Coordinates of C-alpha atoms in Angstrom, one line a residue:
Chain L
X1 CA -16.0 -109.2 -181.7
X2 CA -18.4 -106.7 -179.7
X3 CA -20.8 -108.1 -177.6
X4 CA -23.9 -107.4 -179.7
X5 CA -22.4 -109.4 -182.7
X6 CA -21.3 -112.3 -180.0
X7 CA -24.7 -112.6 -178.7
X8 CA -26.1 -112.6 -182.3
X9 CA -24.3 -115.3 -183.4
X10 CA -25.2 -117.1 -180.0
X11 CA -28.7 -117.1 -180.7
X12 CA -28.2 -118.1 -184.5
X13 CA -26.5 -121.2 -183.1
X14 CA -29.0 -121.8 -180.7
X15 CA -31.9 -121.3 -183.0
X16 CA -30.0 -124.0 -185.4
X17 CA -29.4 -126.4 -182.7
X18 CA -33.0 -126.2 -181.3
X19 CA -34.4 -126.6 -184.6
X20 CA -32.0 -129.4 -185.3
X21 CA -32.8 -131.3 -182.0
X22 CA -36.6 -130.9 -182.7
X23 CA -36.2 -132.6 -186.1
X24 CA -34.0 -135.3 -184.7
X25 CA -36.5 -135.6 -181.8
X26 CA -39.3 -136.2 -184.0
X27 CA -37.6 -138.9 -186.2
X28 CA -36.5 -140.8 -182.9
X29 CA -40.1 -140.9 -182.0
X30 CA -41.0 -141.7 -185.4
X31 CA -38.8 -144.1 -185.5
X32 CA -38.6 -145.7 -181.8
X33 CA -42.5 -145.3 -180.7
X34 CA -44.5 -145.6 -183.9
X35 CA -47.9 -145.5 -182.4
X36 CA -47.1 -142.1 -180.3
X37 CA -48.9 -139.0 -181.6
X38 CA -46.1 -137.5 -183.9
X39 CA -47.7 -135.2 -186.5
X40 CA -45.3 -133.9 -189.2
X41 CA -46.9 -130.6 -190.2
X42 CA -47.1 -129.0 -186.7
X43 CA -43.6 -130.4 -185.7
X44 CA -41.8 -129.3 -188.9
X45 CA -43.6 -126.1 -188.7
X46 CA -42.0 -125.3 -185.7
X47 CA -38.8 -126.4 -187.3
X48 CA -39.1 -124.1 -190.1
X49 CA -40.2 -121.4 -188.3
X50 CA -36.9 -121.6 -185.9
X51 CA -34.9 -121.6 -189.1
X52 CA -36.7 -118.9 -190.7
X53 CA -36.0 -116.4 -188.2
X54 CA -32.3 -117.4 -188.0
X55 CA -32.3 -116.9 -191.7
X56 CA -34.2 -113.4 -191.3
X57 CA -31.5 -112.3 -188.8
X58 CA -29.1 -112.0 -191.7
X59 CA -31.4 -110.1 -193.7
X60 CA -33.3 -107.9 -191.3
X61 CA -31.9 -105.2 -189.0
X62 CA -35.4 -105.6 -187.1
X63 CA -35.0 -109.2 -186.4
X64 CA -31.5 -108.5 -185.2
X65 CA -32.5 -106.0 -183.1
X66 CA -35.4 -107.7 -181.5
X67 CA -33.7 -111.1 -181.7
X68 CA -33.9 -111.4 -177.7
X69 CA -37.7 -110.7 -178.0
X70 CA -38.3 -113.0 -180.7
X71 CA -36.6 -116.0 -179.0
X72 CA -38.3 -115.1 -175.7
X73 CA -41.6 -115.0 -177.3
X74 CA -40.8 -118.0 -179.2
X75 CA -39.8 -119.7 -175.7
X76 CA -43.0 -118.8 -173.8
X77 CA -45.4 -119.9 -176.5
X78 CA -43.6 -123.1 -176.8
X79 CA -43.7 -123.7 -173.1
X80 CA -47.5 -122.9 -173.0
X81 CA -48.2 -125.1 -175.7
X82 CA -46.4 -128.0 -174.1
X83 CA -48.1 -127.6 -171.0
X84 CA -51.5 -127.3 -172.9
X85 CA -50.2 -130.5 -174.7
X86 CA -49.4 -131.9 -171.0
X87 CA -52.9 -131.2 -169.8
X88 CA -54.6 -132.0 -173.1
X89 CA -52.6 -135.0 -173.9
X90 CA -50.9 -136.9 -171.6
X91 CA -49.9 -139.5 -174.0
X92 CA -47.7 -137.2 -175.9
X93 CA -45.6 -136.8 -172.9
X94 CA -42.3 -138.0 -174.7
X95 CA -42.8 -135.0 -176.9
X96 CA -43.5 -132.5 -174.1
X97 CA -40.6 -133.7 -171.6
X98 CA -38.0 -134.1 -174.5
X99 CA -38.6 -130.7 -176.2
X100 CA -39.5 -128.7 -173.4
X101 CA -35.9 -129.9 -171.4
X102 CA -33.6 -128.9 -174.5
X103 CA -35.9 -125.6 -174.9
X104 CA -35.5 -124.9 -171.1
X105 CA -31.9 -126.0 -170.5
X106 CA -30.9 -123.9 -173.6
X107 CA -32.6 -120.9 -172.8
X108 CA -31.4 -120.6 -169.3
X109 CA -28.3 -118.7 -170.4
X110 CA -30.0 -116.3 -172.7
X111 CA -32.3 -114.2 -170.3
X112 CA -31.8 -111.5 -167.9
X113 CA -32.0 -112.5 -164.3
X114 CA -35.3 -110.9 -163.9
X115 CA -37.0 -112.8 -166.9
X116 CA -35.0 -115.8 -165.8
X117 CA -36.9 -115.8 -162.4
X118 CA -40.1 -115.1 -163.7
X119 CA -39.8 -118.1 -166.4
X120 CA -38.6 -120.6 -164.0
X121 CA -41.3 -119.7 -161.7
X122 CA -43.9 -119.7 -164.3
X123 CA -42.5 -123.1 -165.5
X124 CA -42.5 -124.5 -161.9
X125 CA -45.7 -123.3 -161.0
X126 CA -47.3 -124.7 -164.3
X127 CA -45.6 -128.0 -164.0
X128 CA -46.8 -128.2 -160.5
X129 CA -50.3 -127.3 -161.2
X130 CA -50.4 -129.7 -164.4
X131 CA -49.1 -132.7 -162.6
X132 CA -51.1 -132.6 -159.5
X133 CA -54.5 -131.3 -160.8
X134 CA -54.3 -133.1 -164.4
X135 CA -57.8 -134.3 -165.1
X136 CA -59.7 -131.9 -162.9
X137 CA -57.8 -128.7 -164.1
X138 CA -60.0 -126.3 -165.7
X139 CA -58.3 -124.5 -168.7
X140 CA -59.5 -121.3 -167.4
X141 CA -57.4 -121.3 -164.4
X142 CA -54.6 -121.8 -166.6
X143 CA -54.6 -118.3 -168.5
X144 CA -54.7 -116.0 -165.8
X145 CA -51.7 -117.4 -164.2
X146 CA -50.0 -117.4 -167.4
X147 CA -50.5 -113.9 -168.0
X148 CA -49.4 -112.5 -164.7
X149 CA -46.2 -114.5 -165.2
X150 CA -45.9 -113.2 -168.7
X151 CA -46.2 -109.8 -167.5
X152 CA -43.4 -110.3 -164.8
X153 CA -41.0 -112.1 -167.4
X154 CA -41.6 -109.4 -170.1
X155 CA -40.6 -106.3 -167.8
X156 CA -37.2 -108.1 -167.1
X157 CA -37.0 -109.1 -170.9
X158 CA -37.8 -105.6 -171.9
X159 CA -35.3 -103.8 -169.9
X160 CA -32.8 -106.1 -171.6
X161 CA -34.0 -105.5 -174.8
X162 CA -33.7 -101.7 -174.4
X163 CA -30.1 -102.0 -173.4
X164 CA -29.5 -104.3 -176.2
X165 CA -31.1 -102.3 -178.7
X166 CA -29.3 -99.3 -177.7
X167 CA -26.3 -101.1 -177.8
X168 CA -26.8 -102.1 -181.0
X169 CA -27.6 -98.8 -182.4
X170 CA -24.6 -97.1 -180.8
X171 CA -22.4 -99.7 -181.6
X172 CA -23.2 -99.5 -185.2
X173 CA -23.0 -95.7 -185.2
X174 CA -20.0 -95.7 -183.6
X175 CA -18.4 -98.0 -186.0
X176 CA -19.8 -95.6 -188.8
X177 CA -18.2 -92.8 -187.2
X178 CA -15.1 -94.3 -186.4
X179 CA -14.7 -95.4 -190.2
X180 CA -15.3 -92.2 -191.5
X181 CA -12.9 -90.4 -189.2
X182 CA -10.1 -92.9 -190.4
X183 CA -10.8 -92.5 -193.9
X184 CA -10.8 -88.6 -193.2
X185 CA -7.6 -88.8 -191.1
X186 CA -5.7 -90.7 -193.6
X187 CA -7.0 -88.8 -196.4
X188 CA -5.7 -85.7 -194.4
X189 CA -2.1 -87.4 -193.6
X190 CA -1.9 -88.0 -197.4
X191 CA -2.8 -84.6 -198.5
X192 CA -0.3 -83.1 -196.1
X193 CA 2.5 -85.6 -197.1
X194 CA 1.9 -85.2 -200.7
X195 CA 1.4 -81.6 -200.8
X196 CA 4.5 -80.9 -198.7
X197 CA 6.0 -83.1 -201.2
X198 CA 4.8 -81.6 -204.3
X199 CA 5.3 -77.8 -202.7
X200 CA 9.1 -78.8 -202.5
X201 CA 9.9 -78.7 -206.5
X202 CA 8.7 -75.6 -207.5
X203 CA 10.1 -74.0 -204.5
X204 CA 13.4 -75.5 -205.0
X205 CA 13.3 -73.5 -208.5
X206 CA 12.5 -70.3 -206.8
X207 CA 15.1 -70.7 -204.0
X208 CA 17.7 -71.7 -206.9
X209 CA 17.2 -68.9 -209.3
X210 CA 17.2 -66.4 -206.3
X211 CA 20.2 -67.7 -205.4
X212 CA 21.8 -67.5 -209.0
X213 CA 20.5 -64.0 -209.2
X214 CA 22.2 -62.9 -205.9
X215 CA 25.7 -64.4 -207.3
X216 CA 25.5 -63.6 -210.8
X217 CA 23.4 -60.3 -211.2
X218 CA 23.6 -58.7 -207.9
X219 CA 26.1 -55.9 -209.1
X220 CA 23.6 -55.0 -212.0
X221 CA 21.1 -54.2 -209.3
X222 CA 20.8 -51.1 -207.0
X223 CA 20.9 -51.3 -203.3
X224 CA 17.1 -51.3 -203.5
X225 CA 16.8 -54.3 -205.9
X226 CA 19.6 -55.9 -203.9
X227 CA 17.3 -55.7 -200.7
X228 CA 14.2 -57.5 -202.4
X229 CA 16.1 -59.9 -203.9
X230 CA 17.4 -60.6 -200.2
X231 CA 14.0 -60.5 -198.7
X232 CA 12.8 -62.9 -201.6
X233 CA 15.5 -65.3 -200.5
X234 CA 14.8 -65.2 -196.8
X235 CA 10.8 -65.8 -197.5
X236 CA 11.9 -68.8 -199.5
X237 CA 13.9 -70.2 -197.1
X238 CA 11.2 -69.5 -194.4
X239 CA 8.5 -71.3 -196.5
X240 CA 11.0 -74.2 -197.1
X241 CA 11.5 -74.7 -193.2
X242 CA 7.5 -74.3 -192.8
X243 CA 7.0 -77.2 -195.6
X244 CA 9.8 -79.4 -194.2
X245 CA 8.3 -79.0 -190.7
X246 CA 4.7 -79.7 -192.0
X247 CA 6.2 -83.1 -193.8
X248 CA 7.7 -83.8 -190.6
X249 CA 4.6 -83.5 -188.8
X250 CA 2.6 -85.5 -191.5
X251 CA 5.2 -88.3 -191.2
X252 CA 4.9 -88.5 -187.6
X253 CA 1.0 -88.9 -188.2
X254 CA 1.5 -91.0 -191.5
X255 CA 4.0 -93.6 -190.4
X256 CA 2.7 -96.2 -188.1
X257 CA 5.0 -96.4 -185.1
X258 CA 7.1 -99.3 -184.5
X259 CA 6.7 -100.4 -180.9
X260 CA 9.4 -102.1 -179.0
X261 CA 11.4 -101.6 -175.6
X262 CA 13.3 -98.1 -175.5
X263 CA 15.5 -97.1 -172.9
X264 CA 14.8 -93.6 -172.1
X265 CA 18.1 -93.0 -171.0
X266 CA 19.4 -93.7 -174.5
X267 CA 16.7 -91.4 -176.1
X268 CA 17.9 -88.4 -173.6
X269 CA 21.6 -89.2 -174.6
X270 CA 20.7 -89.2 -178.5
X271 CA 18.9 -86.2 -177.9
X272 CA 21.7 -84.0 -176.2
X273 CA 24.1 -85.3 -179.0
X274 CA 21.6 -84.0 -181.7
X275 CA 21.5 -80.7 -179.9
X276 CA 25.3 -80.6 -179.0
X277 CA 25.7 -77.5 -180.9
X278 CA 23.1 -75.3 -179.0
X279 CA 23.7 -76.9 -176.0
X280 CA 27.5 -75.7 -176.0
X281 CA 26.5 -72.4 -177.7
X282 CA 24.1 -71.6 -174.9
X283 CA 26.3 -72.9 -171.9
X284 CA 23.2 -74.8 -170.9
X285 CA 23.5 -77.6 -168.1
X286 CA 21.4 -80.5 -169.4
X287 CA 20.6 -83.0 -166.6
X288 CA 18.3 -86.2 -166.0
X289 CA 17.4 -88.2 -162.9
X290 CA 17.0 -92.1 -163.5
X291 CA 14.9 -92.7 -166.6
X292 CA 13.3 -96.2 -167.1
X293 CA 12.6 -98.4 -169.9
X294 CA 9.4 -97.8 -172.0
X295 CA 7.8 -99.7 -174.7
X296 CA 7.6 -97.1 -177.9
X297 CA 9.0 -96.1 -180.8
X298 CA 12.7 -95.0 -180.6
X299 CA 12.6 -92.5 -183.5
X300 CA 9.6 -90.8 -182.5
X301 CA 10.5 -90.5 -178.7
X302 CA 14.1 -89.1 -179.8
X303 CA 12.2 -86.4 -181.8
X304 CA 9.8 -85.7 -178.7
X305 CA 12.8 -85.1 -176.3
X306 CA 14.8 -83.3 -178.9
X307 CA 12.0 -80.7 -179.3
X308 CA 11.4 -80.4 -175.9
X309 CA 15.0 -80.1 -175.0
X310 CA 15.5 -77.6 -177.9
X311 CA 12.5 -75.3 -176.7
X312 CA 14.1 -75.4 -173.1
X313 CA 17.6 -74.0 -174.8
X314 CA 16.0 -71.7 -177.0
X315 CA 13.5 -70.2 -174.8
X316 CA 16.3 -69.1 -172.7
X317 CA 16.0 -65.9 -170.2
X318 CA 19.3 -63.7 -169.6
X319 CA 21.1 -66.7 -167.5
X320 CA 22.4 -69.9 -169.0
X321 CA 19.6 -72.8 -169.3
X322 CA 19.5 -75.4 -166.8
X323 CA 17.2 -78.5 -168.0
X324 CA 16.3 -81.4 -166.0
X325 CA 14.5 -84.6 -166.9
X326 CA 12.7 -86.5 -164.8
X327 CA 10.6 -90.0 -164.4
X328 CA 7.9 -91.0 -162.1
X329 CA 6.2 -94.5 -162.1
X330 CA 2.3 -94.4 -161.9
X331 CA -0.1 -97.3 -161.9
X332 CA -0.3 -97.6 -165.9
X333 CA 1.9 -94.9 -167.2
X334 CA 5.2 -93.2 -167.0
X335 CA 5.2 -89.4 -166.0
X336 CA 7.9 -87.5 -167.4
X337 CA 8.7 -83.9 -166.6
X338 CA 11.1 -81.7 -168.3
X339 CA 11.6 -78.7 -166.0
X340 CA 13.7 -75.5 -167.4
X341 CA 14.7 -72.3 -166.2
X342 CA 13.7 -70.3 -169.4
X343 CA 11.4 -67.3 -170.2
X344 CA 8.1 -69.5 -169.1
X345 CA 5.0 -69.4 -170.8
X346 CA 1.9 -67.6 -169.2
X347 CA -1.2 -69.9 -168.2
X348 CA -3.6 -68.4 -171.2
X349 CA -1.3 -69.5 -173.8
X350 CA -0.8 -73.0 -172.3
X351 CA -3.1 -74.9 -174.6
X352 CA -1.9 -72.8 -177.7
X353 CA 1.6 -73.7 -177.8
X354 CA 0.7 -77.3 -178.9
X355 CA -1.1 -75.9 -181.9
X356 CA 0.4 -76.4 -185.3
X357 CA 2.4 -73.3 -186.4
X358 CA 1.2 -71.3 -183.6
X359 CA 4.1 -69.1 -182.1
X360 CA 4.2 -66.7 -179.3
X361 CA 7.1 -64.8 -180.6
X362 CA 8.4 -63.4 -183.9
X363 CA 11.2 -64.8 -186.0
X364 CA 13.4 -62.3 -185.1
X365 CA 13.3 -62.8 -181.3
X366 CA 13.4 -66.6 -181.4
X367 CA 13.3 -68.3 -184.8
X368 CA 11.1 -71.2 -185.3
X369 CA 7.7 -72.2 -187.2
X370 CA 5.9 -73.5 -184.2
X371 CA 5.5 -77.2 -185.3
X372 CA 7.7 -78.6 -182.2
X373 CA 5.4 -78.9 -179.7
X374 CA 2.6 -80.0 -182.2
X375 CA 4.9 -82.8 -183.2
X376 CA 5.5 -83.5 -179.4
X377 CA 1.7 -83.8 -178.9
X378 CA 1.2 -86.3 -181.7
X379 CA 4.0 -88.6 -180.6
X380 CA 2.7 -88.6 -177.3
X381 CA -0.7 -89.0 -178.6
X382 CA 0.5 -92.2 -180.3
X383 CA 2.1 -93.6 -177.1
X384 CA -1.3 -93.4 -175.2
X385 CA -0.3 -90.4 -173.4
X386 CA -0.8 -86.7 -172.6
X387 CA 1.2 -83.6 -172.7
X388 CA 0.9 -80.4 -170.7
X389 CA 2.8 -77.7 -169.2
X390 CA 3.0 -76.0 -166.3
X391 CA 4.5 -72.4 -166.1
X392 CA 4.2 -68.9 -165.5
X393 CA 6.2 -66.0 -167.7
X394 CA 9.6 -65.3 -166.4
X395 CA 9.6 -68.5 -164.1
X396 CA 10.7 -71.3 -166.5
X397 CA 8.5 -73.9 -167.4
X398 CA 7.7 -77.7 -166.6
X399 CA 6.5 -79.9 -169.6
X400 CA 4.9 -83.2 -168.6
X401 CA 4.4 -86.2 -170.6
X402 CA 3.1 -89.6 -170.0
X403 CA 3.7 -92.7 -171.8
X404 CA 1.4 -95.5 -171.4
X405 CA 2.9 -98.8 -169.7
X406 CA 1.2 -100.8 -172.0
X407 CA 0.8 -100.2 -176.0
X408 CA -1.9 -101.2 -178.3
Chain N
X1 CA 38.6 -87.1 -233.0
X2 CA 36.2 -88.8 -230.5
X3 CA 34.7 -86.9 -228.0
X4 CA 36.3 -87.7 -224.8
X5 CA 34.0 -85.8 -222.4
X6 CA 31.4 -88.1 -220.4
X7 CA 28.1 -88.2 -221.8
X8 CA 25.4 -87.6 -219.3
X9 CA 21.8 -88.4 -219.8
X10 CA 19.6 -86.6 -217.7
X11 CA 16.2 -88.1 -217.4
X12 CA 14.2 -85.1 -215.8
X13 CA 10.5 -83.9 -216.4
X14 CA 10.7 -80.4 -214.8
X15 CA 12.3 -77.6 -216.9
X16 CA 13.6 -75.6 -214.4
X17 CA 15.6 -78.7 -212.8
X18 CA 16.9 -79.2 -216.2
X19 CA 18.2 -75.6 -216.5
X20 CA 19.4 -75.9 -212.8
X21 CA 21.4 -79.0 -213.5
X22 CA 23.0 -77.6 -216.5
X23 CA 23.9 -74.6 -214.5
X24 CA 25.0 -76.8 -211.5
X25 CA 27.7 -78.5 -213.8
X26 CA 28.9 -75.2 -215.0
X27 CA 29.2 -73.8 -211.7
X28 CA 31.3 -77.1 -210.6
X29 CA 33.1 -76.4 -213.8
X30 CA 32.7 -80.0 -215.4
X31 CA 32.9 -80.1 -218.9
X32 CA 30.2 -82.8 -219.8
X33 CA 27.7 -83.7 -222.7
X34 CA 24.7 -83.2 -221.3
X35 CA 21.8 -84.4 -222.8
X36 CA 18.2 -84.6 -221.7
X37 CA 15.1 -86.9 -221.9
X38 CA 11.7 -85.6 -220.0
X39 CA 10.2 -89.0 -219.0
X40 CA 10.9 -92.8 -218.7
X41 CA 9.7 -93.7 -222.2
X42 CA 11.7 -91.2 -223.9
X43 CA 14.8 -92.5 -221.7
X44 CA 14.3 -96.2 -222.7
X45 CA 13.9 -94.9 -226.2
X46 CA 17.2 -93.2 -226.0
X47 CA 18.9 -96.4 -224.5
X48 CA 17.5 -98.6 -227.1
X49 CA 20.0 -96.5 -229.4
X50 CA 23.5 -96.7 -229.4
X51 CA 25.9 -95.6 -227.9
X52 CA 25.1 -95.5 -224.2
X53 CA 25.6 -92.4 -221.9
X54 CA 28.4 -92.9 -219.6
X55 CA 26.0 -92.2 -216.6
X56 CA 22.3 -91.9 -216.2
X57 CA 21.2 -88.9 -213.9
X58 CA 17.6 -90.2 -213.3
X59 CA 14.7 -88.3 -211.3
X60 CA 12.2 -90.5 -209.9
X61 CA 9.0 -88.3 -210.5
X62 CA 8.3 -88.4 -214.2
X63 CA 4.9 -88.8 -216.1
X64 CA 4.4 -91.8 -218.1
X65 CA 6.9 -93.8 -216.8
X66 CA 8.8 -93.1 -213.7
X67 CA 12.4 -93.5 -212.5
X68 CA 11.9 -96.7 -210.6
X69 CA 10.3 -98.2 -213.7
X70 CA 13.2 -97.3 -215.6
X71 CA 15.4 -98.7 -213.1
X72 CA 13.6 -102.0 -213.4
X73 CA 13.7 -102.3 -217.2
X74 CA 17.4 -101.4 -217.2
X75 CA 18.0 -104.2 -214.7
X76 CA 16.2 -106.6 -217.0
X77 CA 17.9 -105.8 -220.3
X78 CA 21.4 -107.5 -220.4
X79 CA 22.4 -104.6 -222.8
X80 CA 21.6 -102.3 -220.4
X81 CA 22.4 -103.8 -217.1
X82 CA 26.0 -102.6 -216.8
X83 CA 24.7 -98.7 -217.1
X84 CA 25.8 -96.4 -214.1
X85 CA 22.3 -95.2 -212.8
X86 CA 22.7 -92.4 -210.3
X87 CA 19.4 -91.0 -209.3
X88 CA 18.8 -87.7 -208.8
X89 CA 15.7 -86.6 -206.8
X90 CA 13.8 -84.5 -204.1
X91 CA 12.8 -87.3 -202.2
X92 CA 14.5 -88.5 -199.1
X93 CA 11.7 -90.4 -198.0
X94 CA 13.2 -94.0 -197.0
X95 CA 11.0 -96.1 -199.1
X96 CA 12.2 -94.3 -202.2
X97 CA 15.8 -94.6 -201.1
X98 CA 15.4 -98.5 -200.3
X99 CA 13.5 -99.3 -203.5
X100 CA 16.0 -97.4 -205.7
X101 CA 18.8 -99.3 -204.1
X102 CA 16.8 -102.9 -204.5
X103 CA 16.4 -102.2 -208.2
X104 CA 20.2 -101.9 -208.2
X105 CA 21.1 -98.1 -208.7
X106 CA 24.5 -97.1 -208.6
X107 CA 23.8 -94.0 -206.3
X108 CA 21.2 -91.9 -204.7
X109 CA 21.5 -88.1 -204.6
X110 CA 18.9 -85.9 -203.1
X111 CA 18.7 -82.5 -204.6
X112 CA 19.7 -79.6 -202.0
X113 CA 17.6 -76.8 -201.4
X114 CA 19.7 -74.1 -202.4
X115 CA 21.9 -73.7 -205.6
X116 CA 25.3 -73.6 -203.7
X117 CA 24.9 -76.9 -202.2
X118 CA 23.5 -78.2 -205.4
X119 CA 26.7 -77.0 -207.2
X120 CA 28.7 -78.4 -204.5
X121 CA 27.0 -81.8 -204.8
X122 CA 27.7 -81.9 -208.6
X123 CA 31.0 -81.2 -208.2
X124 CA 31.4 -84.1 -205.9
X125 CA 29.3 -86.4 -208.3
X126 CA 31.7 -85.3 -210.9
X127 CA 34.9 -85.8 -209.0
X128 CA 33.7 -89.3 -208.1
X129 CA 32.6 -90.4 -211.1
X130 CA 34.9 -88.9 -213.5
X131 CA 38.0 -88.9 -211.4
X132 CA 38.0 -91.6 -209.0
X133 CA 35.8 -94.5 -210.2
X134 CA 36.2 -96.0 -213.1
X135 CA 33.2 -95.9 -215.7
X136 CA 32.2 -99.3 -217.7
X137 CA 34.3 -99.3 -221.0
X138 CA 32.5 -97.5 -223.9
X139 CA 31.9 -100.1 -226.9

């Protein structure tokens, strides 16, 4: 529960409590001290007023935002009234003492320090004055003193009120924006997922019939016709890869990761296993330092390492790739570095490479769809971390990513 | 003379996929009696009549009544519960696979992207169900 809600709930409960105490006190006095001055309307009026404000706080945002102001005003009014009664009507002392103690005790937890000090000073001063000067005290002295202290407490109260109001408004605003974002994010995920799925069907038709044309009727076509058919075939394959990758990306987003303890050494081994063909073909040397156990989603982490390793091997220069993965412990996260001796990335492209479908090369030089690093970023995001690259063109790359030690 | 060709009922809404499946069986050189229905309702209507097909090739994404509902209905009907149902679909999502098997499909096939792979799959399908495995007896 956020602090604004918690405070509101506290005020409401206190209001109910104070009203109840008031009512019980009235009943007690009525029953135990039958000759005491114990007017029903006035006392009951207070109870009703307090409970009415509690009720109003459910209906009115104004009441909710200004609840501290209302409570403090009420407190001051009540205090002044009691001291007036004290002066006016010493016989009513049971009322004054009883209710005043309750209200004060209950309120002490509610105000800012400044308002609290001011109120305490006010209450002490008034108490001393009234008790000491009782019969001879003139009412007009009472008022300036009261006003001064009211002002002091007001200042303290306002600073707190302002903060509370801003907090209330900004929290509400934040919640609304958050809800909106969650909704649109969900829509986007679902859209990407469904779109990719639904796109597969006609695509499969095209690919299949192109295949059939090539296998059944290519002898009926001249060289140009066969060329066009071949180009159609490759384009369809490319489109299928794009959609498959988009689906992959959407799935990383859509699926809620299942967190558990994961040994990064296992993840690394699995990744190298999956890339076995590429590693052998390129003559790559893949090594790793000591790798820790983290809290994460194993499948997603494997995907992360596969994509990074795959890139390190794919974007190689003239020498066979040498790739090394290390881990460093930090306060609240693990920092991983994957270093390679490949073609490197110029600083101006460092941000770009992590975007969906953004590539720095054409299909012929280095095939790919440009989704690998975007997926990496998504996975690292999900694990409460950050991913970035340090590299210069021609001098290999170092891909860094962090994984938070504690996962939500 | 009774027809000893296996009878396959294909439940598939996409015309192109129906055509490709026919071609797939031809390419795999499997001589089958391939019947076709376009949605779940038609499928159940067909199954209500005798005789039952030897294998039901079931697509999951169909209008009106989808593949999973068909599986459910078949499972509930004692006259149909023995039917060999092979799901033939484009989705390899874990949830779909799981749900199909939980509804006791006999097998789950994911349609490959290109035609040659598809024909090879049909060949494997035929070799297993009409060569290796014993189907429920026709009555």
